[in-house]
Coordinates of C-alpha atoms and ligand atoms in Angstrom, one line a residue:
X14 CA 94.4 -49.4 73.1
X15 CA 97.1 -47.9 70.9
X16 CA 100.6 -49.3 70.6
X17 CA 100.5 -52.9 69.6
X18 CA 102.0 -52.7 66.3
X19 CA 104.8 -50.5 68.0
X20 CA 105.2 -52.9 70.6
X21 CA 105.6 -55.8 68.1
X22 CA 108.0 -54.1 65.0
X23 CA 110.0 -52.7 67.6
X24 CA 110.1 -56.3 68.3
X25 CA 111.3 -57.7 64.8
X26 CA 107.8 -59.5 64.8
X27 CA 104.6 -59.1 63.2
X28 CA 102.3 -56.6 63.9
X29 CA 99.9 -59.2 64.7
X30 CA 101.7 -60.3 67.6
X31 CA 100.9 -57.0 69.1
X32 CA 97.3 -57.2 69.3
X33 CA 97.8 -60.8 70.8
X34 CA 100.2 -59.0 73.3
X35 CA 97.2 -56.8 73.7
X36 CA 94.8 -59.3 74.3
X37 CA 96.7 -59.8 77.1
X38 CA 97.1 -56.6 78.6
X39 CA 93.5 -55.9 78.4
X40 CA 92.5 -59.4 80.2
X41 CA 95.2 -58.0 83.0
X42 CA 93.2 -54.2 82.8
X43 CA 89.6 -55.9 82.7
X44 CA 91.0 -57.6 86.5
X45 CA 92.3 -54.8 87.6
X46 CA 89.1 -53.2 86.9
X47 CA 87.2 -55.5 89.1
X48 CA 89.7 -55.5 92.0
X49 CA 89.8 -51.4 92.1
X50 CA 86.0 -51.4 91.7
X51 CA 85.5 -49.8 88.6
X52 CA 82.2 -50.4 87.6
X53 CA 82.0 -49.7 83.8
X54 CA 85.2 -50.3 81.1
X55 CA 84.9 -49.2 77.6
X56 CA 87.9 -50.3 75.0
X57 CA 88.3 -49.6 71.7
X58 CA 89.2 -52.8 70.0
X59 CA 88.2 -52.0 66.1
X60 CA 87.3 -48.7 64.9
X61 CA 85.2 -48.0 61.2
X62 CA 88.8 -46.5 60.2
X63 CA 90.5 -49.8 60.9
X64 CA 89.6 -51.8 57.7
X65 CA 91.8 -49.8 55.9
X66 CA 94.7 -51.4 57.1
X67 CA 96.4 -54.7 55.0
X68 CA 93.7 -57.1 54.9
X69 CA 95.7 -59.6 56.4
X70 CA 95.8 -57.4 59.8
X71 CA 92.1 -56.8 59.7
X72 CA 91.1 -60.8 58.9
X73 CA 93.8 -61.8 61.8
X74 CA 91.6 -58.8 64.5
X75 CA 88.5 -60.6 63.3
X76 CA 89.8 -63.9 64.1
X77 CA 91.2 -62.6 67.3
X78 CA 87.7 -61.3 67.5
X79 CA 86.0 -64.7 67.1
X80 CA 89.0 -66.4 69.5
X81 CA 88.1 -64.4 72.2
X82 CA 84.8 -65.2 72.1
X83 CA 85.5 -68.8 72.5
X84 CA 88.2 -68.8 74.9
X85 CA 87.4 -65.1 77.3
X86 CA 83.7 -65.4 77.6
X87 CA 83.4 -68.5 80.0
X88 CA 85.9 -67.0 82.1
X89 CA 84.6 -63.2 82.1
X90 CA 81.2 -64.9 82.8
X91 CA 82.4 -66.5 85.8
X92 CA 84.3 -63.0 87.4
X93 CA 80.9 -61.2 86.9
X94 CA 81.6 -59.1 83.9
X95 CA 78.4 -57.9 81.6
X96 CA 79.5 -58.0 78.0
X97 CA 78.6 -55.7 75.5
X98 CA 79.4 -55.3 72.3
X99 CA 79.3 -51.7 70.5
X100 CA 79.5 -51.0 66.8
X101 CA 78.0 -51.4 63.3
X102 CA 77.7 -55.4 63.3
X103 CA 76.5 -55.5 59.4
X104 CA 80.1 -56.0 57.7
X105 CA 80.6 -59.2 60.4
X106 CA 80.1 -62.2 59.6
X107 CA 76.9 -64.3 60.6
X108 CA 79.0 -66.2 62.7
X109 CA 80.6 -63.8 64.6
X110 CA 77.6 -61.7 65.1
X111 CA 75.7 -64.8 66.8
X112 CA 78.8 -65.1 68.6
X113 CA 78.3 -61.2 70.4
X114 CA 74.7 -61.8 70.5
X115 CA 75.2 -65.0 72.8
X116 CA 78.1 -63.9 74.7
X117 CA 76.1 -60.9 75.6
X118 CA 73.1 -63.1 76.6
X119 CA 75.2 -65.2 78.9
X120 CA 76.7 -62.4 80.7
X121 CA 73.3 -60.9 80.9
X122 CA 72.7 -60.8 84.6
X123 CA 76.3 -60.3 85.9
X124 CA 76.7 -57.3 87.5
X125 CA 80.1 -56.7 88.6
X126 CA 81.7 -54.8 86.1
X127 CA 80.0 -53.8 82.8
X128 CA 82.5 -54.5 80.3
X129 CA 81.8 -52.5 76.8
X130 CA 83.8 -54.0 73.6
X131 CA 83.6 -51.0 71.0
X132 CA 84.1 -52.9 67.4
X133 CA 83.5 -51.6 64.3
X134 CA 82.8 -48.3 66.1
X135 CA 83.2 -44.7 65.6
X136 CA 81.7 -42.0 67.5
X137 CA 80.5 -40.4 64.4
X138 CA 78.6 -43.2 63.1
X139 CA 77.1 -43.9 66.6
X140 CA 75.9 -40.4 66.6
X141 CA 74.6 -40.9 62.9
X142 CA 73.0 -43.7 63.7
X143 CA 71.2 -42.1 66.9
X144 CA 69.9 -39.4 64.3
X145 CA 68.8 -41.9 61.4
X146 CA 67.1 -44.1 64.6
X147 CA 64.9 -41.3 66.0
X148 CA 64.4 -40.0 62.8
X149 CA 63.2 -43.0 61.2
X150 CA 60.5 -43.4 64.7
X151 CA 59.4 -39.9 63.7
X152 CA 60.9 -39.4 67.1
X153 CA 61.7 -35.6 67.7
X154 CA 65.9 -35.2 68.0
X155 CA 67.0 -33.4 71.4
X156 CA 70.3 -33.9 73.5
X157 CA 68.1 -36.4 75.8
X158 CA 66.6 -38.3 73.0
X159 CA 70.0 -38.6 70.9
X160 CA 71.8 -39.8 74.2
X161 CA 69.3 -43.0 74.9
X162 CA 69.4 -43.5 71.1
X163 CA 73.2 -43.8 71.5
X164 CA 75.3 -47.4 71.7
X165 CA 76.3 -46.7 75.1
X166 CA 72.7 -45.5 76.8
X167 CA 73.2 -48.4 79.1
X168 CA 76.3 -46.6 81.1
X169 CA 76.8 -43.2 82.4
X170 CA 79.2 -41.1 80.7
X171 CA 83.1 -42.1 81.2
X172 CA 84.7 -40.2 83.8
X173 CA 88.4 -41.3 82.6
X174 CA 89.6 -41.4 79.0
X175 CA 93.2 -43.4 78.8
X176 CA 94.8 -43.4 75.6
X177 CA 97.5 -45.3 75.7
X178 CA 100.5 -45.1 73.0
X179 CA 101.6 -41.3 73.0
X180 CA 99.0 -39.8 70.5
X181 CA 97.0 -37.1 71.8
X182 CA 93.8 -37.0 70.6
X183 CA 90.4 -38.8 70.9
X184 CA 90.4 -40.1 66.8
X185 CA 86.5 -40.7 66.5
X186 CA 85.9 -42.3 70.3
X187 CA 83.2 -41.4 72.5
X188 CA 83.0 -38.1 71.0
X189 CA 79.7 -37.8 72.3
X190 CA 80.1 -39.4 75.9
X191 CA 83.5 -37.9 76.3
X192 CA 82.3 -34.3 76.6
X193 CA 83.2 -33.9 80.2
X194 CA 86.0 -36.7 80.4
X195 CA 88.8 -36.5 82.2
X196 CA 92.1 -37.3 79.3
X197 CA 94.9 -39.4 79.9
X198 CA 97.8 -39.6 77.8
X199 CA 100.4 -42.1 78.3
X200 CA 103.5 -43.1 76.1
X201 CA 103.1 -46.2 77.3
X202 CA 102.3 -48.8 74.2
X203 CA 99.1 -50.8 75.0
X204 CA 100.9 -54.4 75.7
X205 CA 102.8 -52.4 78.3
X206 CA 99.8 -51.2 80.2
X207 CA 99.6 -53.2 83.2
X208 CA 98.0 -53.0 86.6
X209 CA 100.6 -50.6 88.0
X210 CA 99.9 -48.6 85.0
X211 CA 96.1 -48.8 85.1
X212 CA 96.5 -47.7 89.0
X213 CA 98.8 -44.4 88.1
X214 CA 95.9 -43.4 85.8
X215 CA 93.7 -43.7 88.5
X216 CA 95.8 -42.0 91.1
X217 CA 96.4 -39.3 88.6
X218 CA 92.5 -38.6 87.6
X219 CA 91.7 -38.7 91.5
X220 CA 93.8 -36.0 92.1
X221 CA 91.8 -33.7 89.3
X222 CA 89.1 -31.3 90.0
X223 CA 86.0 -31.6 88.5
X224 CA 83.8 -29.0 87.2
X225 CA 81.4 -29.2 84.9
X226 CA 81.3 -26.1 84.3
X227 CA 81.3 -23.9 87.5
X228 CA 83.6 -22.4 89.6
X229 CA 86.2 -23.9 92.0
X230 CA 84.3 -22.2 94.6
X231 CA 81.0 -23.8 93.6
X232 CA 83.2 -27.5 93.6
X233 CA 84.9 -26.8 96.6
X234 CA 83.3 -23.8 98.8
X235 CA 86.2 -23.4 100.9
X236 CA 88.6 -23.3 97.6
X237 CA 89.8 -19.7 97.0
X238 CA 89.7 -18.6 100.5
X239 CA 92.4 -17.0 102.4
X240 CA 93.4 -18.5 105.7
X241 CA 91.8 -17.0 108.5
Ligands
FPP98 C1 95.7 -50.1 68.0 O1 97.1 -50.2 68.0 C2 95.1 -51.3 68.3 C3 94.1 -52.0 67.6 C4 93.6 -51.5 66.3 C5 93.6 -53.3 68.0 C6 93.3 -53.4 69.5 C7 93.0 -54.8 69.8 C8 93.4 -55.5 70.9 C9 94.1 -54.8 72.1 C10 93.2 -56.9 71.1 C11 91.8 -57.1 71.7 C12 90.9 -57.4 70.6 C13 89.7 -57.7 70.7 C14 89.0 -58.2 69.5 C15 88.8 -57.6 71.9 P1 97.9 -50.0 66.6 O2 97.9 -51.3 65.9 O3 97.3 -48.9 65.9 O4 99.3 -49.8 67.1 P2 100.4 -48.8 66.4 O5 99.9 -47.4 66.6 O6 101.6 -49.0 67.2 O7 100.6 -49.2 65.0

């Protein structure tokens, strides 16, 4: 969700302002997601690069953090969205953390859309963490064992990566899961990414072909062939 600090200097106001812009675009995308039927939505809200930035920016994306827990969760619990919460949870406080830990209980059993909240995440560490986990279990370390050990084992692999805010490049997200992704770029800034938006990414990924590694003959058999 790149772009809010864009949106809000371009703005005359304080970066902050962006992310709370932000908030609101990704309550907007988490609807949209449950209206088109998507069943699984991963964001990147905080990444382990992030607390290099003023400490005034990263205390005010904690308390945005702790806000949202209060205020979104009763109404994500009611439109049927399964919370999750993905990242190193050590450098958060104890009040926070119980917060994730009982906003994830409470949206246990929904089922409608399984809504993934990466914080304090990086794919690197996620993969590290994999390796330490098995290691640690004496637990031998294979592409099948490393994926269940990952933060994301509950969902299948993303089939669309959006990045929103004109950079192209993935900067330590789902490097794992992402493998076989389809990529998005948009200039768009994250506060400006709104349903319309959200549906042109998915017009634009439905119109891809898929391969996974064979040939457009093996994806499509009649692909390749000359009219009769
Ligand atoms: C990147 O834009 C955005 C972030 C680091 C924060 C994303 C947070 C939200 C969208 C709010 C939702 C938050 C929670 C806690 C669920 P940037 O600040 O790097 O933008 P820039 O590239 O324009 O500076």
């Amino acid at each position: 969700m790149d772009g809010n600090g864009r949106w809000a200097t371009r703005r005359y106001l304080p970066r902050v302002a962006g992310h709370k812009k932000g908030m609101d675009a990704l309550r907007a995308c988490v609807r949209r997601c449950g209206e088109r039927g998507v069943r699984v939505l991963t964001v990147f809200a905080f990444s382990s690069e992030n607390w290099n930035r003023p400490p005034e920016e990263v205390s005010s994306l904690m308390e945005l953090l702790a806000m949202a827990l209060g205020r979104e969760v009763p109404q994500l619990k009611g439109e049927g969205v399964q919370l999750h919460f993905i990242g190193d949870r050590r450098a958060l406080s104890d009040k926070v953390r119980a917060g994730l830990a009982q906003a994830e209980a409470d949206t246990a059993s929904n089922e409608r859309l399984v809504f993934n909240v990466c914080f304090n995440y990086g794919g690197r560490w996620d993969i590290a963490q994999a390796a330490a986990r098995l290691a640690a279990e004496g637990r031998p370390i294979t592409e099948h064992s490393l994926d269940r050990a990952l933060g994301l084992a509950h969902v299948p692999d993303p089939d669309l990566l959006i990045r929103t805010g004109g950079e192209q490049r993935l900067s330590n997200f789902l490097l794992w899961q992402a493998a076989y992704s389809e990529l998005y770029f948009t200039d768009k800034l994250w506060p400006e990414f709104d349903a319309a938006a959200l549906d042109e990414a998915i017009a634009d990924y439905a119109a891809r072909e898929r391969r996974f590694g064979r040939t457009p003959e093996q994806v499509t058999p009649r692909a390749g062939r000359r009219a009769a």
